[in-house]
Amino acid sequence: MKIGGEAGQGIQTVGDSLARVFSRSGYHVFTSQDYESRVRGGHNTYQIRLSDRPVTASRAVVDIIVAFDRESVALHEKELSEIGIVVYDPAMLGETFAKPNFLSIPFVDLAVKDGGNRIMANIVAIGAVLGMLGMGIELLFDVLLSTLKKRDEDTVNKNKIAAVAGYNYAGHNCVQCSFSIVQLSNRKMLASTNDAIASGAIASGCKFYSAYPMTPSTGIMLYIAGKAKEYGIIVEQAEDEIAAINMALGASFAGIRAMTGTSGGGFALMVEGLSLAAMTETPIVIALAQRPGPATGLPTRTEQGDLLFALHAGHGEFPRVIFAPGKPEQGFLLANKAFEISQKYQIPVFILTDQYLADAQWTVEHFDLNGLSLNEYRTSGEACSGRYMRHAFTDNGVSPFCVPGLISGLVVTDSDEHDEEGHIIEDAATRIKMVDKRLFKKLPLIQQEIEPPLFYGRNKPEIVIIGWGSTYGIMKEAVDILSKKQNIAMLHFSEIYPFPSVDKFDYLGMLKGAKMTICVEQNATNQFARLMKTETGFECSALINRYDGRPYLLEEFLGELYAHIG
């Protein structure tokens, strides 16, 4: 189903409430949003797909359209299925549609009459959808109680009455409704990948998060801020991204696990801080939520355009790690791995997400808490007494990292090249030894910790589709459909750099044995395919790219694949 209207009409409230009702009913749910970069007006949609089997992408066809404005009808009526219905309030749209697949419901009149306020028109609409589906309304009452927990009892009751009014009206008047949704067992959790990344950070001991709000990364900061008091976390809204990364570096140097997050142009401002982290070997986790650029680009839309930017950003040469989860479960565990690796090797680690992942919500059975690691890598005890050499040469390149204030020795580090104690140097011999320590000794060890891509589909496939990050869901659904008739499989890379070796899984051997390999990316220049060729020499036989700021819908993506495989 799709809810459409202007910003400010409560589109997200309707969508979120219905999605939570469906997930608590035991259904698998996938939601996505499309909105413009403005506070009020424009045209926004919230799409919900529910099923009794896992769903990981949106479809082009919808069964119910809830239209809060005329544009929702004009733009989306053609998307209706054969049994599809458009629900609308003639008073809101200023027009009546005499068509069999249109159902008029007086959202505003019912809100005023039964709830006492026209602002509850969207609550009436939520009740109406549940009435059309033949579902019970009790779970909606639970959702309203949790949503309105800070409101008084009278407000909650009026919202319930408004919802019942819409529910009864639709139940009695939608004679063409042929939907039948029953409650299943085992309620499910609903989460976005940004929420999962934030949860993983908290579970990994993150105690400081600093950022300047920037779509689509802001959700991570808001989630952590919402849990800050409960878990003892400091969340700082910095004056800009330069301050944000430097605050996080200061916190990390002082001995606590720290993270920052941004998007697009905000990361451009962070680049000097990234180099500072590398030179001072200060651990930092950076969430980079991609959106179309350059400059402000399309700030509320999606793209995978910053992979090579994250890979090459910074002055000089230093090790870094890049992760790109494709679903909430990966976001949760990779956030944990990002903290572990950044602390263990004293390096910056990126988590790449994008607008699609930030706003899409998935039902999740649970997060794998047994998959978490929480090790202490800070040096303590006798090693921090006496002469403290912050950048001491070691066999593995990892130097003692004591907590300033808890040691008796002098603490020195510097953004200039330095000696083992941290003092500035100019001599060539020390420079070479420091580069070898920071880069060449650490990098092979880091690469051993990188996991191979996820393989899914038929064994010994003739066709392999390859993707990274947010293309996971659309590729999986395509493989599920096509593998009934095609010998097809997918490789999804979520641990991207250092590029995974073939020691744990010879994915290159499998790719070389396939008749066709198709790399799928949401950018114009095949950034991942080029990285793969650079690192492995392997070149995909076909490429699928989308760079209009919109994610793939299932039918569109299948069409792209059919164009290649016939």
Coordinates of C-alpha atoms in Angstrom, one line a residue:
M1 CA 0.0 0.0 0.0
K2 CA 1.1 3.6 -0.5
I3 CA 0.2 6.7 1.5
G4 CA 0.6 9.9 -0.5
G5 CA 0.3 13.6 0.3
E6 CA 2.2 16.8 1.2
A7 CA 4.9 17.2 3.8
G8 CA 3.1 18.2 7.0
Q9 CA 0.0 16.1 6.4
G10 CA 1.2 13.3 8.7
I11 CA 2.1 10.8 6.0
Q12 CA 4.9 9.3 8.1
T13 CA 2.6 9.0 11.1
V14 CA 0.1 7.0 9.1
G15 CA 2.8 4.8 7.5
D16 CA 4.8 4.2 10.7
S17 CA 1.6 3.3 12.6
L18 CA 0.3 0.9 10.0
A19 CA 3.8 -0.8 9.7
R20 CA 4.0 -1.3 13.4
V21 CA 0.5 -2.8 13.5
F22 CA 1.4 -5.2 10.7
S23 CA 4.8 -6.2 12.3
R24 CA 3.1 -6.7 15.7
S25 CA 0.6 -8.9 13.9
G26 CA 3.4 -11.2 12.9
Y27 CA 3.7 -10.2 9.2
H28 CA 6.9 -9.6 7.4
V29 CA 7.0 -5.9 6.5
F30 CA 9.2 -3.7 4.3
T31 CA 8.7 0.0 4.1
S32 CA 10.2 2.8 2.0
Q33 CA 9.8 6.5 1.7
D34 CA 10.0 9.1 -1.0
Y35 CA 10.1 12.7 0.0
E36 CA 11.2 16.0 -1.2
S37 CA 13.7 18.4 0.4
R38 CA 11.2 20.7 2.0
V39 CA 9.4 21.1 5.4
R40 CA 5.9 21.6 4.0
G41 CA 4.3 20.9 0.7
G42 CA 5.8 18.9 -2.2
H43 CA 4.7 15.3 -2.8
N44 CA 5.7 12.5 -0.4
T45 CA 4.9 8.9 -0.2
Y46 CA 5.2 6.1 2.3
Q47 CA 5.0 2.6 0.9
I48 CA 4.4 -0.6 2.9
R49 CA 4.7 -4.1 1.7
L50 CA 3.5 -6.9 4.0
S51 CA 3.6 -10.7 3.5
D52 CA 3.6 -13.9 5.4
R53 CA 7.1 -14.6 3.9
P54 CA 10.2 -12.4 4.2
V55 CA 10.2 -9.3 1.9
T56 CA 13.2 -7.1 1.3
A57 CA 12.2 -4.6 -1.4
S58 CA 9.3 -2.5 -2.6
R59 CA 7.1 -3.4 -5.6
A60 CA 5.8 -1.2 -8.4
V61 CA 2.2 -2.5 -7.9
V62 CA 0.1 -1.5 -4.9
D63 CA -3.3 -2.6 -3.6
I64 CA -4.3 0.4 -1.6
I65 CA -3.5 4.1 -2.1
V66 CA -4.4 6.5 0.7
A67 CA -4.5 9.8 -1.1
F68 CA -4.2 13.0 1.0
D69 CA -3.8 15.2 -2.0
R70 CA -4.8 15.3 -5.7
E71 CA -1.3 14.6 -6.8
S72 CA -1.3 11.2 -5.1
V73 CA -4.1 10.2 -7.4
A74 CA -2.6 11.7 -10.6
L75 CA 0.8 10.2 -10.0
H76 CA 0.0 6.8 -8.6
E77 CA -3.5 5.6 -9.8
K78 CA -1.7 3.8 -12.6
E79 CA 0.2 1.7 -10.0
L80 CA -3.0 0.0 -8.7
S81 CA -3.3 -3.8 -9.0
E82 CA -6.5 -5.4 -10.4
I83 CA -8.1 -5.4 -7.0
G84 CA -6.6 -2.1 -6.0
I85 CA -8.5 0.8 -4.3
V86 CA -7.8 4.5 -3.9
V87 CA -9.0 5.8 -0.5
Y88 CA -9.6 9.5 -0.3
D89 CA -11.5 12.4 1.3
P90 CA -13.4 14.5 -1.3
A91 CA -13.2 17.5 1.0
M92 CA -9.4 17.3 1.1
L93 CA -8.9 16.7 -2.6
G94 CA -11.7 19.1 -3.7
E95 CA -12.9 16.5 -6.1
T96 CA -15.1 13.3 -6.2
F97 CA -14.1 10.3 -8.3
A98 CA -17.0 8.2 -9.7
K99 CA -14.9 5.2 -10.4
P100 CA -15.5 1.7 -9.0
N101 CA -12.0 1.4 -7.5
F102 CA -12.2 4.6 -5.5
L103 CA -13.6 4.7 -2.0
S104 CA -14.4 8.1 -0.5
I105 CA -14.2 8.4 3.3
P106 CA -14.7 11.8 5.1
F107 CA -11.5 11.7 7.0
V108 CA -11.8 15.3 8.2
D109 CA -15.5 15.2 9.1
L110 CA -15.1 12.0 11.1
A111 CA -12.0 13.5 12.8
V112 CA -14.0 16.6 13.9
K113 CA -17.2 14.7 14.8
D114 CA -15.6 11.8 16.7
G115 CA -12.2 13.0 17.7
G116 CA -13.0 16.7 18.2
N117 CA -10.2 17.9 16.0
R118 CA -9.5 17.8 12.2
I119 CA -5.8 17.1 13.0
M120 CA -6.9 13.5 13.7
A121 CA -7.8 13.0 10.0
N122 CA -4.8 10.8 9.6
I123 CA -5.8 8.7 12.6
V124 CA -9.2 8.2 10.9
A125 CA -7.3 7.1 7.8
I126 CA -5.3 4.5 9.7
G127 CA -8.5 3.0 11.2
A128 CA -10.0 3.0 7.7
V129 CA -7.2 1.0 6.2
L130 CA -7.5 -1.6 9.0
G131 CA -11.2 -1.7 8.4
M132 CA -10.7 -2.4 4.7
L133 CA -8.3 -5.2 5.5
G134 CA -10.7 -6.8 8.0
M135 CA -8.0 -6.7 10.7
G136 CA -8.7 -6.1 14.4
I137 CA -8.1 -2.6 15.8
E138 CA -6.7 -3.6 19.2
L139 CA -3.1 -3.6 18.1
L140 CA -3.5 0.0 16.8
F141 CA -4.6 1.0 20.3
D142 CA -1.3 -0.4 21.6
V143 CA 0.6 1.6 19.0
L144 CA -1.3 4.8 19.9
L145 CA -0.6 4.3 23.6
S146 CA 3.1 4.0 22.9
T147 CA 3.1 6.9 20.4
L148 CA 1.1 9.2 22.6
K149 CA 2.6 8.1 26.0
K150 CA 3.5 11.7 26.8
R151 CA -0.1 12.9 26.1
D152 CA -3.0 13.0 28.6
E153 CA -5.6 10.2 28.8
D154 CA -8.3 12.4 27.1
T155 CA -6.1 12.9 24.0
V156 CA -5.3 9.2 23.7
N157 CA -9.0 8.3 24.0
K158 CA -10.0 10.8 21.3
N159 CA -7.5 9.3 19.0
K160 CA -8.9 5.9 19.7
I161 CA -12.4 7.1 19.0
A162 CA -11.3 8.7 15.7
A163 CA -9.6 5.5 14.6
V164 CA -12.7 3.5 15.4
A165 CA -14.8 5.9 13.3
G166 CA -12.6 5.4 10.3
Y167 CA -12.5 1.6 10.9
N168 CA -16.3 1.3 11.1
Y169 CA -16.9 3.6 8.1
A170 CA -14.6 1.6 5.8
G171 CA -15.9 -1.7 7.1
H172 CA -19.4 -0.8 6.3
N173 CA -18.9 1.1 3.0
C174 CA -16.1 -0.7 1.2
V175 CA -18.2 -3.3 -0.6
Q176 CA -15.5 -3.8 -3.2
C177 CA -12.8 -4.7 -0.6
S178 CA -11.6 -8.2 -1.1
F179 CA -8.7 -8.2 1.3
S180 CA -8.6 -10.5 4.3
I181 CA -5.7 -10.1 6.7
V182 CA -5.7 -12.3 9.9
Q183 CA -3.4 -11.9 12.8
L184 CA -0.4 -14.3 12.8
S185 CA 1.7 -15.3 15.8
N186 CA 5.2 -14.2 16.7
R187 CA 5.2 -10.4 16.6
K188 CA 8.3 -9.0 14.9
M189 CA 10.6 -6.1 15.4
L190 CA 10.6 -3.3 12.9
A191 CA 14.0 -1.5 12.4
S192 CA 15.8 0.6 9.8
T193 CA 19.5 -0.1 9.1
N194 CA 20.4 3.3 10.6
D195 CA 18.6 2.3 13.8
A196 CA 20.5 -1.0 13.7
I197 CA 23.9 0.7 13.2
A198 CA 23.1 3.0 16.2
S199 CA 22.0 -0.1 18.3
G200 CA 25.2 -1.8 17.3
A201 CA 27.3 1.2 18.4
I202 CA 25.6 1.3 21.8
A203 CA 26.1 -2.4 22.2
S204 CA 29.8 -1.9 21.4
G205 CA 30.3 0.5 24.2
C206 CA 30.1 3.8 22.3
K207 CA 30.0 6.6 24.9
F208 CA 30.5 9.7 22.7
Y209 CA 28.7 10.6 19.5
S210 CA 29.2 14.0 17.8
A211 CA 27.6 15.1 14.6
Y212 CA 26.1 18.0 12.7
P213 CA 22.6 17.0 11.6
M214 CA 22.6 16.1 7.9
T215 CA 20.1 13.9 6.0
P216 CA 20.2 10.9 5.8
S217 CA 22.7 10.3 8.6
T218 CA 20.7 12.2 11.3
G219 CA 18.7 9.1 12.3
I220 CA 21.8 7.5 13.8
M221 CA 22.4 10.5 16.0
L222 CA 18.7 10.8 17.0
Y223 CA 18.5 7.1 17.9
I224 CA 21.7 7.3 20.1
A225 CA 20.5 10.5 21.7
G226 CA 17.2 8.8 22.6
K227 CA 19.2 6.1 24.5
A228 CA 21.9 8.5 25.8
K229 CA 20.5 8.8 29.3
E230 CA 19.8 5.1 29.6
Y231 CA 23.3 4.0 28.6
G232 CA 25.4 6.9 29.8
I233 CA 26.3 8.3 26.4
I234 CA 27.3 11.9 25.5
V235 CA 25.7 13.1 22.3
E236 CA 27.0 16.4 21.0
Q237 CA 25.4 18.4 18.2
A238 CA 28.5 20.2 16.9
E239 CA 28.6 23.5 15.0
D240 CA 29.8 21.8 11.9
E241 CA 31.4 18.5 10.7
I242 CA 34.9 19.7 11.2
A243 CA 34.2 20.1 14.9
A244 CA 32.2 16.9 15.0
I245 CA 35.0 14.6 13.9
N246 CA 37.6 16.5 16.0
M247 CA 35.4 16.2 19.1
A248 CA 35.1 12.5 18.5
L249 CA 38.9 12.2 18.1
G250 CA 39.4 14.0 21.3
A251 CA 37.0 11.7 23.1
S252 CA 38.7 8.7 21.6
F253 CA 42.2 9.9 22.5
A254 CA 41.0 10.5 26.0
G255 CA 40.0 6.8 26.4
I256 CA 36.4 6.2 25.4
R257 CA 34.8 4.7 22.3
A258 CA 33.6 7.4 20.0
M259 CA 31.8 7.8 16.7
T260 CA 30.7 10.5 14.3
G261 CA 28.3 10.5 11.4
T262 CA 27.5 12.6 8.4
S263 CA 26.5 12.6 4.7
G264 CA 28.0 13.8 1.4
G265 CA 29.3 17.3 1.8
G266 CA 29.6 16.9 5.5
F267 CA 32.2 14.2 5.0
A268 CA 34.1 16.5 2.7
L269 CA 34.6 18.8 5.7
M270 CA 35.7 15.9 7.9
V271 CA 38.6 14.8 5.6
E272 CA 41.3 16.7 7.4
G273 CA 40.1 15.2 10.7
L274 CA 40.3 11.8 9.0
S275 CA 43.9 12.4 8.2
L276 CA 44.5 13.5 11.8
A277 CA 43.1 10.2 13.0
A278 CA 45.4 8.3 10.7
M279 CA 48.6 10.2 11.7
T280 CA 47.8 10.1 15.5
E281 CA 46.5 6.5 15.2
T282 CA 43.4 7.4 17.1
P283 CA 40.5 5.0 16.7
I284 CA 37.3 6.5 15.1
V285 CA 34.1 5.0 13.6
I286 CA 32.6 7.2 10.9
A287 CA 29.1 6.6 9.6
L288 CA 28.8 8.0 6.0
A289 CA 25.2 8.0 4.8
Q290 CA 25.4 8.5 1.1
R291 CA 23.0 10.7 -0.9
P292 CA 23.2 12.1 -4.5
G293 CA 25.8 14.8 -5.0
P294 CA 27.9 16.7 -5.9
A295 CA 27.3 19.5 -3.4
T296 CA 23.8 19.4 -2.0
G297 CA 22.6 17.3 -4.9
L298 CA 19.3 15.5 -4.0
P299 CA 19.6 15.6 -0.2
T300 CA 16.5 13.4 0.5
R301 CA 17.2 10.8 -2.1
T302 CA 19.6 7.8 -2.5
E303 CA 22.8 6.9 -4.2
Q304 CA 25.9 4.8 -3.8
G305 CA 28.2 7.5 -5.0
D306 CA 30.7 7.9 -2.2
L307 CA 32.5 4.5 -2.1
L308 CA 35.7 5.7 -3.8
F309 CA 35.5 9.0 -2.0
A310 CA 35.6 7.2 1.4
L311 CA 38.4 4.9 0.0
H312 CA 40.6 7.8 -1.1
A313 CA 39.7 10.6 1.2
G314 CA 42.5 12.0 3.4
H315 CA 46.1 13.2 2.9
G316 CA 48.7 10.6 2.3
E317 CA 48.6 6.9 2.7
F318 CA 47.1 5.0 5.6
P319 CA 45.0 2.0 6.4
R320 CA 41.2 2.2 6.7
V321 CA 38.3 -0.2 6.7
I322 CA 35.1 0.2 4.8
F323 CA 31.9 -1.7 5.7
A324 CA 28.5 -1.3 3.8
P325 CA 25.6 -3.2 5.4
G326 CA 22.7 -4.2 3.2
K327 CA 20.1 -4.9 5.9
P328 CA 19.5 -4.2 9.6
E329 CA 21.1 -7.4 10.9
Q330 CA 24.3 -6.6 9.0
G331 CA 24.2 -3.0 10.3
F332 CA 24.0 -4.1 13.9
L333 CA 26.9 -6.6 13.7
L334 CA 29.1 -4.5 11.4
A335 CA 28.8 -1.5 13.7
N336 CA 30.2 -3.8 16.4
K337 CA 33.0 -5.0 14.1
A338 CA 33.8 -1.4 13.2
F339 CA 34.4 -0.5 16.8
E340 CA 36.5 -3.6 17.5
I341 CA 38.8 -3.2 14.5
S342 CA 39.2 0.6 14.9
Q343 CA 40.2 0.0 18.6
K344 CA 42.4 -3.0 17.9
Y345 CA 44.4 -1.4 15.1
Q346 CA 43.9 2.3 16.0
I347 CA 42.5 3.3 12.6
P348 CA 39.4 4.9 11.1
V349 CA 36.6 2.6 10.1
F350 CA 33.8 3.6 7.8
I351 CA 30.2 2.4 7.8
L352 CA 28.6 3.3 4.5
T353 CA 24.8 3.5 4.4
D354 CA 22.5 5.6 2.2
Q355 CA 19.1 7.3 2.2
Y356 CA 17.3 4.1 1.1
L357 CA 18.7 2.1 4.0
A358 CA 18.2 5.0 6.4
D359 CA 14.5 5.3 5.8
A360 CA 13.5 1.7 4.8
Q361 CA 12.2 -0.4 7.7
W362 CA 12.4 -4.2 7.8
T363 CA 10.9 -6.7 10.1
V364 CA 13.6 -8.5 12.1
E365 CA 13.3 -11.6 14.2
H366 CA 16.1 -10.5 16.5
F367 CA 19.6 -9.2 16.5
D368 CA 22.3 -11.8 17.1
L369 CA 23.7 -10.7 20.5
N370 CA 26.0 -13.8 20.5
G371 CA 27.7 -12.3 17.5
L372 CA 28.9 -9.3 19.4
S373 CA 32.5 -8.8 20.6
L374 CA 33.6 -6.3 23.3
N375 CA 37.3 -6.5 23.9
E376 CA 39.5 -4.0 25.8
Y377 CA 42.4 -2.9 23.5
R378 CA 43.7 0.0 25.6
T379 CA 47.0 -0.6 27.3
S380 CA 47.1 -0.5 31.1
G381 CA 49.2 -1.5 34.0
E382 CA 53.0 -1.6 33.9
A383 CA 53.2 -0.9 30.2
C384 CA 51.8 2.6 30.9
S385 CA 54.3 3.5 33.6
G386 CA 57.7 5.0 33.1
R387 CA 58.6 6.3 29.7
Y388 CA 55.4 6.2 27.6
M389 CA 56.0 5.9 23.8
R390 CA 52.7 6.4 22.2
H391 CA 54.0 5.5 18.8
A392 CA 56.5 2.8 19.7
F393 CA 57.6 0.5 16.9
T394 CA 56.2 -3.0 17.4
D395 CA 56.1 -6.3 15.4
N396 CA 52.5 -5.8 14.4
G397 CA 52.6 -2.0 14.1
V398 CA 50.1 -1.5 17.0
S399 CA 51.6 0.8 19.7
P400 CA 50.7 0.9 23.3
F401 CA 47.6 3.2 23.8
C402 CA 47.3 4.3 27.4
V403 CA 44.6 6.6 28.8
P404 CA 46.0 10.1 29.4
G405 CA 45.5 11.1 33.0
L406 CA 45.8 7.5 34.2
I407 CA 49.5 7.3 33.6
S408 CA 52.5 9.1 35.1
G409 CA 54.5 9.5 32.0
L410 CA 54.5 12.3 29.4
V411 CA 51.7 12.0 26.8
V412 CA 52.6 13.3 23.4
T413 CA 51.2 12.8 19.9
D414 CA 51.3 15.1 16.8
S415 CA 49.7 15.6 13.4
D416 CA 53.3 16.2 12.1
E417 CA 55.4 13.1 11.5
H418 CA 56.8 12.1 14.9
D419 CA 59.1 9.7 16.7
E420 CA 58.1 6.9 19.0
E421 CA 57.4 9.3 21.8
G422 CA 55.3 11.6 19.6
H423 CA 57.7 14.4 19.1
I424 CA 58.0 16.1 15.7
I425 CA 60.7 14.8 13.4
E426 CA 62.1 15.6 9.9
D427 CA 64.6 12.8 9.3
A428 CA 64.0 10.4 6.5
A429 CA 64.7 7.2 8.3
T430 CA 62.1 7.7 11.0
R431 CA 59.6 8.8 8.4
I432 CA 60.0 5.5 6.5
K433 CA 59.8 3.4 9.7
M434 CA 56.6 5.2 10.8
V435 CA 54.9 4.7 7.4
D436 CA 55.9 1.0 7.5
K437 CA 54.5 0.7 11.1
R438 CA 51.2 2.5 10.4
L439 CA 50.5 1.0 6.9
F440 CA 52.4 -2.1 5.9
K441 CA 52.5 -3.9 9.2
K442 CA 48.9 -3.4 10.0
L443 CA 47.2 -3.8 6.6
P444 CA 47.9 -7.5 6.1
L445 CA 46.6 -8.3 9.6
I446 CA 43.5 -6.2 9.0
Q447 CA 42.7 -8.0 5.8
Q448 CA 42.7 -11.3 7.5
E449 CA 39.7 -10.1 9.6
I450 CA 37.6 -9.2 6.5
E451 CA 34.9 -11.7 5.7
P452 CA 34.1 -12.9 2.1
P453 CA 30.9 -11.8 0.4
L454 CA 27.6 -13.4 1.2
F455 CA 26.6 -16.0 -1.4
Y456 CA 22.9 -16.8 -2.0
G457 CA 21.2 -18.8 -4.7
R458 CA 21.8 -21.9 -6.8
N459 CA 25.1 -23.8 -6.5
K460 CA 27.5 -23.6 -9.4
P461 CA 25.5 -20.7 -11.0
E462 CA 25.7 -19.8 -14.6
I463 CA 24.5 -16.2 -13.8
V464 CA 25.8 -14.3 -10.8
I465 CA 24.6 -10.8 -9.8
I466 CA 27.1 -8.8 -7.7
G467 CA 26.3 -5.9 -5.4
W468 CA 27.2 -4.1 -2.2
G469 CA 25.4 -2.2 0.5
S470 CA 21.8 -1.3 -0.1
T471 CA 21.3 -3.5 -3.2
Y472 CA 21.1 -6.6 -1.0
G473 CA 17.3 -6.7 -0.7
I474 CA 16.4 -6.2 -4.3
M475 CA 19.0 -8.7 -5.4
K476 CA 17.8 -11.3 -3.0
E477 CA 14.1 -11.0 -4.1
A478 CA 15.3 -11.2 -7.8
V479 CA 17.3 -14.4 -7.1
D480 CA 14.3 -15.9 -5.3
I481 CA 12.1 -15.3 -8.3
L482 CA 14.5 -16.1 -11.1
S483 CA 16.1 -19.2 -9.6
K484 CA 12.9 -21.1 -10.2
K485 CA 13.9 -21.2 -13.9
Q486 CA 17.4 -19.8 -14.1
N487 CA 20.7 -21.1 -12.7
I488 CA 21.3 -17.9 -10.9
A489 CA 22.9 -16.7 -7.6
M490 CA 24.1 -13.5 -6.0
L491 CA 27.2 -12.2 -4.2
H492 CA 26.7 -9.4 -1.7
F493 CA 29.7 -7.5 -0.4
S494 CA 29.2 -5.8 3.0
E495 CA 32.9 -5.8 4.0
I496 CA 34.5 -4.0 1.1
Y497 CA 37.9 -2.7 2.1
P498 CA 40.5 -4.1 2.5
F499 CA 39.0 -6.2 -0.4
P500 CA 38.2 -9.7 0.9
S501 CA 40.7 -12.4 0.0
V502 CA 39.7 -15.7 -1.5
D503 CA 41.2 -17.7 1.4
K504 CA 37.9 -18.3 3.2
F505 CA 35.7 -18.6 0.0
D506 CA 37.0 -18.7 -3.6
Y507 CA 34.4 -16.4 -4.9
L508 CA 36.6 -15.4 -7.8
G509 CA 36.8 -19.0 -9.0
M510 CA 33.0 -19.2 -8.9
L511 CA 32.7 -15.9 -10.9
K512 CA 35.2 -17.1 -13.5
G513 CA 33.2 -20.2 -13.9
A514 CA 29.9 -18.4 -14.5
K515 CA 28.6 -17.6 -18.0
M516 CA 27.5 -14.1 -17.0
T517 CA 28.3 -11.8 -14.1
I518 CA 26.3 -8.6 -13.6
C519 CA 27.4 -5.9 -11.2
V520 CA 24.5 -3.8 -9.7
E521 CA 25.1 -0.4 -8.4
Q522 CA 23.3 2.8 -7.6
N523 CA 25.9 5.1 -9.2
A524 CA 26.8 6.2 -12.7
T525 CA 30.4 5.1 -12.9
N526 CA 30.5 1.5 -11.6
Q527 CA 32.6 2.4 -8.5
F528 CA 32.5 -1.1 -6.9
A529 CA 33.1 -2.9 -10.3
R530 CA 36.1 -0.7 -10.8
L531 CA 37.4 -1.4 -7.3
M532 CA 36.9 -5.1 -7.8
K533 CA 38.9 -5.0 -11.1
T534 CA 41.6 -3.0 -9.4
E535 CA 41.9 -5.4 -6.4
T536 CA 41.4 -8.7 -8.2
G537 CA 41.7 -8.2 -11.9
F538 CA 38.2 -9.6 -12.4
E539 CA 35.9 -7.7 -14.8
C540 CA 32.1 -8.2 -14.8
S541 CA 30.5 -9.1 -18.1
A542 CA 27.6 -6.7 -17.6
L543 CA 26.7 -3.7 -15.5
I544 CA 23.4 -2.3 -14.2
N545 CA 23.4 1.2 -12.9
R546 CA 20.8 3.6 -11.5
Y547 CA 21.6 7.1 -10.5
D548 CA 18.3 9.1 -10.6
G549 CA 18.1 9.2 -6.8
R550 CA 15.4 6.5 -6.6
P551 CA 15.9 2.9 -5.4
Y552 CA 15.0 -0.1 -7.6
L553 CA 11.5 -1.4 -7.4
L554 CA 11.2 -5.2 -7.9
E555 CA 9.5 -5.2 -11.3
E556 CA 11.9 -2.6 -12.6
F557 CA 14.9 -4.5 -11.5
L558 CA 13.7 -7.8 -13.0
G559 CA 13.2 -5.9 -16.3
E560 CA 16.8 -4.8 -16.1
L561 CA 18.0 -8.3 -15.5
Y562 CA 15.8 -9.8 -18.3
A563 CA 17.4 -7.3 -20.7
H564 CA 20.7 -9.0 -20.0
I565 CA 19.8 -12.7 -19.5
G566 CA 16.9 -12.9 -21.9

